[in-house]
mmCIF file of C-alpha atoms in Angstrom:
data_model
loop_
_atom_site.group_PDB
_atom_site.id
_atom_site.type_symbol
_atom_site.label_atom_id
_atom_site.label_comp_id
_atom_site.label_asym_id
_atom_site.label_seq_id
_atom_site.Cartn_x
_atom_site.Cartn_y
_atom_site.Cartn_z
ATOM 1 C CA UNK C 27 100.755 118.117 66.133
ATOM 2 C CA UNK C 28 97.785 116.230 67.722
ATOM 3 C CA UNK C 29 95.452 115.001 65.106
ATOM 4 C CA UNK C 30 91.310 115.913 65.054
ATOM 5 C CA UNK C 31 91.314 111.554 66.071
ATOM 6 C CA UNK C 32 93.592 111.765 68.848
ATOM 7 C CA UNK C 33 91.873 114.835 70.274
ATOM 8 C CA UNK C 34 88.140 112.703 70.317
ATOM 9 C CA UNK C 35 90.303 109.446 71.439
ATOM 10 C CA UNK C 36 91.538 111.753 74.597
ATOM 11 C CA UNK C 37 88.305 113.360 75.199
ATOM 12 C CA UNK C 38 86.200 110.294 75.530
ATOM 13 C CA UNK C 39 88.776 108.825 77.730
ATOM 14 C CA UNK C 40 87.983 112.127 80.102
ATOM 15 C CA UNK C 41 84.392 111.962 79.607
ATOM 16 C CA UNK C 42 84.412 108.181 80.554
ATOM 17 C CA UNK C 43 86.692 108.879 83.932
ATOM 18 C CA UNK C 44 84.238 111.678 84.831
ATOM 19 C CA UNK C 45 81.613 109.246 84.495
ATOM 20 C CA UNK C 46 83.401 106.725 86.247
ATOM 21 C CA UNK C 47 83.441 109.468 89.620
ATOM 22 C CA UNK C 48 80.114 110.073 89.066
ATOM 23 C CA UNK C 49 77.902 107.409 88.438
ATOM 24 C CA UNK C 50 80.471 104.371 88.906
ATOM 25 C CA UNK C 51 81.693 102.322 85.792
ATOM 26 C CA UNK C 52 78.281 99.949 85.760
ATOM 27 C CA UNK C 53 75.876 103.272 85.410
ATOM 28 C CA UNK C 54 78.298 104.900 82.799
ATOM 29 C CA UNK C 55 76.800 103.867 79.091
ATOM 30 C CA UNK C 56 78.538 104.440 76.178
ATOM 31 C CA UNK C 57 75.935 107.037 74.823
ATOM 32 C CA UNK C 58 76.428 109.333 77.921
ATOM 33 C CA UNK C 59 80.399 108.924 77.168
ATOM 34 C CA UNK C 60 79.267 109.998 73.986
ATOM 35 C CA UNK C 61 77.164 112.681 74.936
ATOM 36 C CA UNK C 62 79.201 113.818 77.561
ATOM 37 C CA UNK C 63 82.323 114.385 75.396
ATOM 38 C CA UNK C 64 80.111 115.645 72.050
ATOM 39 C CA UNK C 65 81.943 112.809 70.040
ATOM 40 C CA UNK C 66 80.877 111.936 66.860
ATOM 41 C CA UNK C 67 78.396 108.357 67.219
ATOM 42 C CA UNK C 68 80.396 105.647 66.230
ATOM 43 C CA UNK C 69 83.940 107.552 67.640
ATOM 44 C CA UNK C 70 83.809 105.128 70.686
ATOM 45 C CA UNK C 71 84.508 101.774 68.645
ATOM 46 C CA UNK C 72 86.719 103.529 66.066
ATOM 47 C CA UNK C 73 88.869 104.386 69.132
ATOM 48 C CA UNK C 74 88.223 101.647 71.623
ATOM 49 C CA UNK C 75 87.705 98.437 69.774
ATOM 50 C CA UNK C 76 86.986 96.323 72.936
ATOM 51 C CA UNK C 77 84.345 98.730 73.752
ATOM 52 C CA UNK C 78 83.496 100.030 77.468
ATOM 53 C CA UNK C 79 86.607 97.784 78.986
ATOM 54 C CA UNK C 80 89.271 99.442 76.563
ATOM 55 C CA UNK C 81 87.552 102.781 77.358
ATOM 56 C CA UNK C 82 87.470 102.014 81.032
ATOM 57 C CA UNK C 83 91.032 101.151 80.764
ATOM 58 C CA UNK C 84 91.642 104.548 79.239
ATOM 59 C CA UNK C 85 90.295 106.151 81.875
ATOM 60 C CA UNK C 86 92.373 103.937 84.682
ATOM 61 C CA UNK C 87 95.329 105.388 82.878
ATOM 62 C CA UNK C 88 94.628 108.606 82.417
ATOM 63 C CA UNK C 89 93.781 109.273 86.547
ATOM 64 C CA UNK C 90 96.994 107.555 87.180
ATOM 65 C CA UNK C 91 98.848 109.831 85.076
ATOM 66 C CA UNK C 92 96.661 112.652 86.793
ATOM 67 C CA UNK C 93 97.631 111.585 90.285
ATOM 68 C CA UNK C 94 101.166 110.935 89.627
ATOM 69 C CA UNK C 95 101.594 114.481 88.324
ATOM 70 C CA UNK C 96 99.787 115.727 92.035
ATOM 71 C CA UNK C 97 102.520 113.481 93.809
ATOM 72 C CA UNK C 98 105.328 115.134 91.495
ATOM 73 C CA UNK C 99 104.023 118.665 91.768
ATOM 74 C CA UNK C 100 103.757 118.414 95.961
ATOM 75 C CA UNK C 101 107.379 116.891 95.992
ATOM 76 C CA UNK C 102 108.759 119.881 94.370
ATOM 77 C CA UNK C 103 107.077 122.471 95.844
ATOM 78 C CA UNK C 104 106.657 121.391 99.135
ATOM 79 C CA UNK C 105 109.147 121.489 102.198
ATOM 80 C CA UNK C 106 109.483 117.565 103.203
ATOM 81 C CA UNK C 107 108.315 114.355 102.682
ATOM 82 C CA UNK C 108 105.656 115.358 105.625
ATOM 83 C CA UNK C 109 104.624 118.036 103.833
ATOM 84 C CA UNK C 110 104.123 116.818 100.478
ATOM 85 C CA UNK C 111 101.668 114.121 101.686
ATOM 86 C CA UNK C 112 99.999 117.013 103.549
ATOM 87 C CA UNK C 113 99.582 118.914 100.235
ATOM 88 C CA UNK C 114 98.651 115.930 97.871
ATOM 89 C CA UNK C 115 95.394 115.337 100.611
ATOM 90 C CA UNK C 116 94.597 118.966 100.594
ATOM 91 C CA UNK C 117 94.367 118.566 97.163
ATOM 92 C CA UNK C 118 92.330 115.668 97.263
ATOM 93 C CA UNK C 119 89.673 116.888 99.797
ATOM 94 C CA UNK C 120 89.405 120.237 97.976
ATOM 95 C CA UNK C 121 88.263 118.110 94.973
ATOM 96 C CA UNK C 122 86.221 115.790 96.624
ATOM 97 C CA UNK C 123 84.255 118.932 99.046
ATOM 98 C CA UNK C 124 83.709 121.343 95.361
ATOM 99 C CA UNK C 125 82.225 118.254 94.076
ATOM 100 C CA UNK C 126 79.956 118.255 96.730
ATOM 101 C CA UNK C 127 81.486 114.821 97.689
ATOM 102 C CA UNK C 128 80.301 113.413 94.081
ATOM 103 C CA UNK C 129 83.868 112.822 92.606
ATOM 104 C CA UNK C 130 86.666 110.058 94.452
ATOM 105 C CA UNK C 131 89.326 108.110 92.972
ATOM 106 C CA UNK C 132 87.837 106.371 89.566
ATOM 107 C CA UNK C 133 90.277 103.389 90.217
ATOM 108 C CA UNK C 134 88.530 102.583 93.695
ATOM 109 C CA UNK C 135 85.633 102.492 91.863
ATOM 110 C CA UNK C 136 86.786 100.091 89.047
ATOM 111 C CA UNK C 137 88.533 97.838 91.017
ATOM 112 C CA UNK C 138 85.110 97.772 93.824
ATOM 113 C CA UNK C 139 82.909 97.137 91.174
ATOM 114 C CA UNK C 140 84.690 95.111 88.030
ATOM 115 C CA UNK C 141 87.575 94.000 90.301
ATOM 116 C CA UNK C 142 86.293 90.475 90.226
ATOM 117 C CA UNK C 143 84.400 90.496 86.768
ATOM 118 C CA UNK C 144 87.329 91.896 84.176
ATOM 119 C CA UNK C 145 90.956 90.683 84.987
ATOM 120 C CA UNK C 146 91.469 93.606 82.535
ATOM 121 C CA UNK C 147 90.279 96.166 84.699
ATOM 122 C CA UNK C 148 91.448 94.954 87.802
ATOM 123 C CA UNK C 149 95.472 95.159 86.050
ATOM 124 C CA UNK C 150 94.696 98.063 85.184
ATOM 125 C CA UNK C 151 93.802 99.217 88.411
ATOM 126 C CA UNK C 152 96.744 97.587 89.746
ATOM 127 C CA UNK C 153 99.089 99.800 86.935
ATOM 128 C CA UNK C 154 97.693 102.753 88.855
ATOM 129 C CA UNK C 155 98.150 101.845 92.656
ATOM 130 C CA UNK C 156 101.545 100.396 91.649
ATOM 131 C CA UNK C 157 102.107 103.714 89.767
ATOM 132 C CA UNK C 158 101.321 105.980 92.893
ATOM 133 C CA UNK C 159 103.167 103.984 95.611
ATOM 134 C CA UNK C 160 106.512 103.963 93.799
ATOM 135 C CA UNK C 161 106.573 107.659 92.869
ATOM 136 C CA UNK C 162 105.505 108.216 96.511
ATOM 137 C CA UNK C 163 108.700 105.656 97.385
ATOM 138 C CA UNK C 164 110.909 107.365 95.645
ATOM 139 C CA UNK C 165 110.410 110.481 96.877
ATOM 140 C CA UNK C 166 109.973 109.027 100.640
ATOM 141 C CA UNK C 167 113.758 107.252 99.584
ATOM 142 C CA UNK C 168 114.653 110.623 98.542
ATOM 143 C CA UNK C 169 113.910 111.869 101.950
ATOM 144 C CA UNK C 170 115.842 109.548 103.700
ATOM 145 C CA UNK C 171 113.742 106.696 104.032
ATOM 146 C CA UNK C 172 115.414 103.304 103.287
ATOM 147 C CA UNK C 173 114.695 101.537 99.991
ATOM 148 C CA UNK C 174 112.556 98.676 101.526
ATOM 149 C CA UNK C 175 110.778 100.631 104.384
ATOM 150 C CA UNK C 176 109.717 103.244 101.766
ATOM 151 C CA UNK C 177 108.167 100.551 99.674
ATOM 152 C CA UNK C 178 105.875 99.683 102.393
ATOM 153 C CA UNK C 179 105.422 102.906 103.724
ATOM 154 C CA UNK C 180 104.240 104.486 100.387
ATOM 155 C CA UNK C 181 101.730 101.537 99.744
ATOM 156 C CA UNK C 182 100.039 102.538 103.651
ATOM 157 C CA UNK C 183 100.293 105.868 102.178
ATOM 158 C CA UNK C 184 98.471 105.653 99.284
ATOM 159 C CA UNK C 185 95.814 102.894 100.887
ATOM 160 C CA UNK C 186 94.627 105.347 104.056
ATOM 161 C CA UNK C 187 94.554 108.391 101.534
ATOM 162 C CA UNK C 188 92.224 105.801 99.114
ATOM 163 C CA UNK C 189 90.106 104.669 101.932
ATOM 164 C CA UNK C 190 90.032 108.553 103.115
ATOM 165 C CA UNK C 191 88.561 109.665 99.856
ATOM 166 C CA UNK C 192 85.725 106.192 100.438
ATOM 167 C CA UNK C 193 84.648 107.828 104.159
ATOM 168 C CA UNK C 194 84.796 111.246 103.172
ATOM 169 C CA UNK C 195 82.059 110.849 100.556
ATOM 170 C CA UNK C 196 80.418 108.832 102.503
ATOM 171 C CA UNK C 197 80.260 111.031 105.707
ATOM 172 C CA UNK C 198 79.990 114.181 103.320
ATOM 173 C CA UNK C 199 82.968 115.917 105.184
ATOM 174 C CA UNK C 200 86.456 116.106 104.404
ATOM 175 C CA UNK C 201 87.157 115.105 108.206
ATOM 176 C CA UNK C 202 88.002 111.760 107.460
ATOM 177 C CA UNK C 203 91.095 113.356 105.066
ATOM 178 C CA UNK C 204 92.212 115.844 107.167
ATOM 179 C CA UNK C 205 92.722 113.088 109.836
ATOM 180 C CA UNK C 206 94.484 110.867 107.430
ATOM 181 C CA UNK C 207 96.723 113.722 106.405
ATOM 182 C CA UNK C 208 97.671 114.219 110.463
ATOM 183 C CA UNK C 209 98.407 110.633 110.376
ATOM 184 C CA UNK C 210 100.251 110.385 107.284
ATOM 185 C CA UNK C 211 102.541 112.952 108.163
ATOM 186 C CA UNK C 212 103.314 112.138 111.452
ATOM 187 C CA UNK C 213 104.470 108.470 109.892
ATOM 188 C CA UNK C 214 106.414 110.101 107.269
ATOM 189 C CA UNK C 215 108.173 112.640 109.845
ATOM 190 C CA UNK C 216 108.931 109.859 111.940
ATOM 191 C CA UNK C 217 110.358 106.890 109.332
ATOM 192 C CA UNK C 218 112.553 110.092 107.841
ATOM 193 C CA UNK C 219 114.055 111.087 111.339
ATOM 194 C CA UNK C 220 114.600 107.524 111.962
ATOM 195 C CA UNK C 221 115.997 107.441 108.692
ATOM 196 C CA UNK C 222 118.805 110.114 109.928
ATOM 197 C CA UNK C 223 119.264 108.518 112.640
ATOM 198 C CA UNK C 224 120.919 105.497 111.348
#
């Protein structure tokens, strides 16, 4: 059973990456974390010791977890490899457009804008990239793709989909992700065939 503490502990950690999409991790105080997540004053150092880094590093975590649980839910229900990717930008752009291009990917933030102040944040950041490209490895491995290719594949993968989300917000259209999703497939459809090939 999830205690009343581990309930607060998991909401400010969503209230803080909400706040990270929003208004970046520099313009996210600890009172609006507060406010934002009705938490009791106080909560946010009972909780997070080290203050806005441990809570930032909450937040890292928990959109990693998020993201790897889109990958895993797109490689079961989807077709392919091809397909997958296709699904996990759809996704992504219909989160980014009902935002009105507001919300991106929290850990592009962080690691833009703390990358070179809080070694911290920036491992952190680097859990979650790591995180993405080997579930998207092992599934591209699963579709055929040799071990070593798919490790290099999933990391250009993950980086056009990341820099995607960046010109999409920035363009206000999801253009810029539904051209990366053309491109990502076609990659993915081609490395697998070659992959039969052999």
């Amino acid at each position: 059973m999830t205690s009343k503490g581990d309930l607060t502990k998991a909401r400010l950690a969503e209230s803080m990456l909400e706040l990270i999409q929003t208004s970046g991790f520099s313009g996210t105080g600890l009172n609006a974390v507060i406010d934002h997540a009705a938490a009791p004053k106080g909560s946010i150092y009972f909780h997070f010791p080290d203050g806005k880094e441990g809570l930032g590093i909450a937040a890292i975590e928990l959109a990693a977890k998020q993201f790897e649980a889109l990958i895993a839910e797109a490689a079961t229900s989807a077709g392919n490899a091809a397909d997958a990717a296709r699904a996990v930008i759809v996704a992504l752009s219909t989160i980014v457009s009902e935002s009105d291009f507001r919300l991106g990917c929290p850990v592009s933030v962080v690691t833009l804008e703390m990358g070179a102040e809080s070694e911290r944040l920036r491992q952190a950041c680097v859990t979650a990239f790591e995180s993405w490209i080997a579930a998207t490895a092992t599934f591209l491995e699963a579709s055929g793709v040799d071990a070593e290719e798919a490790g290099s594949l999933a990391t250009v993968v993950v980086s056009t989909i990341e820099g995607a989300v960046i010109v999409s917000r920035a363009m206000r259209s999801v253009q810029p992700l539904a051209s990366a999703a053309d491109v990502v497939a076609m990659l993915i459809e081609q490395r697998c065939g070659a992959g039969e090939t052999r």
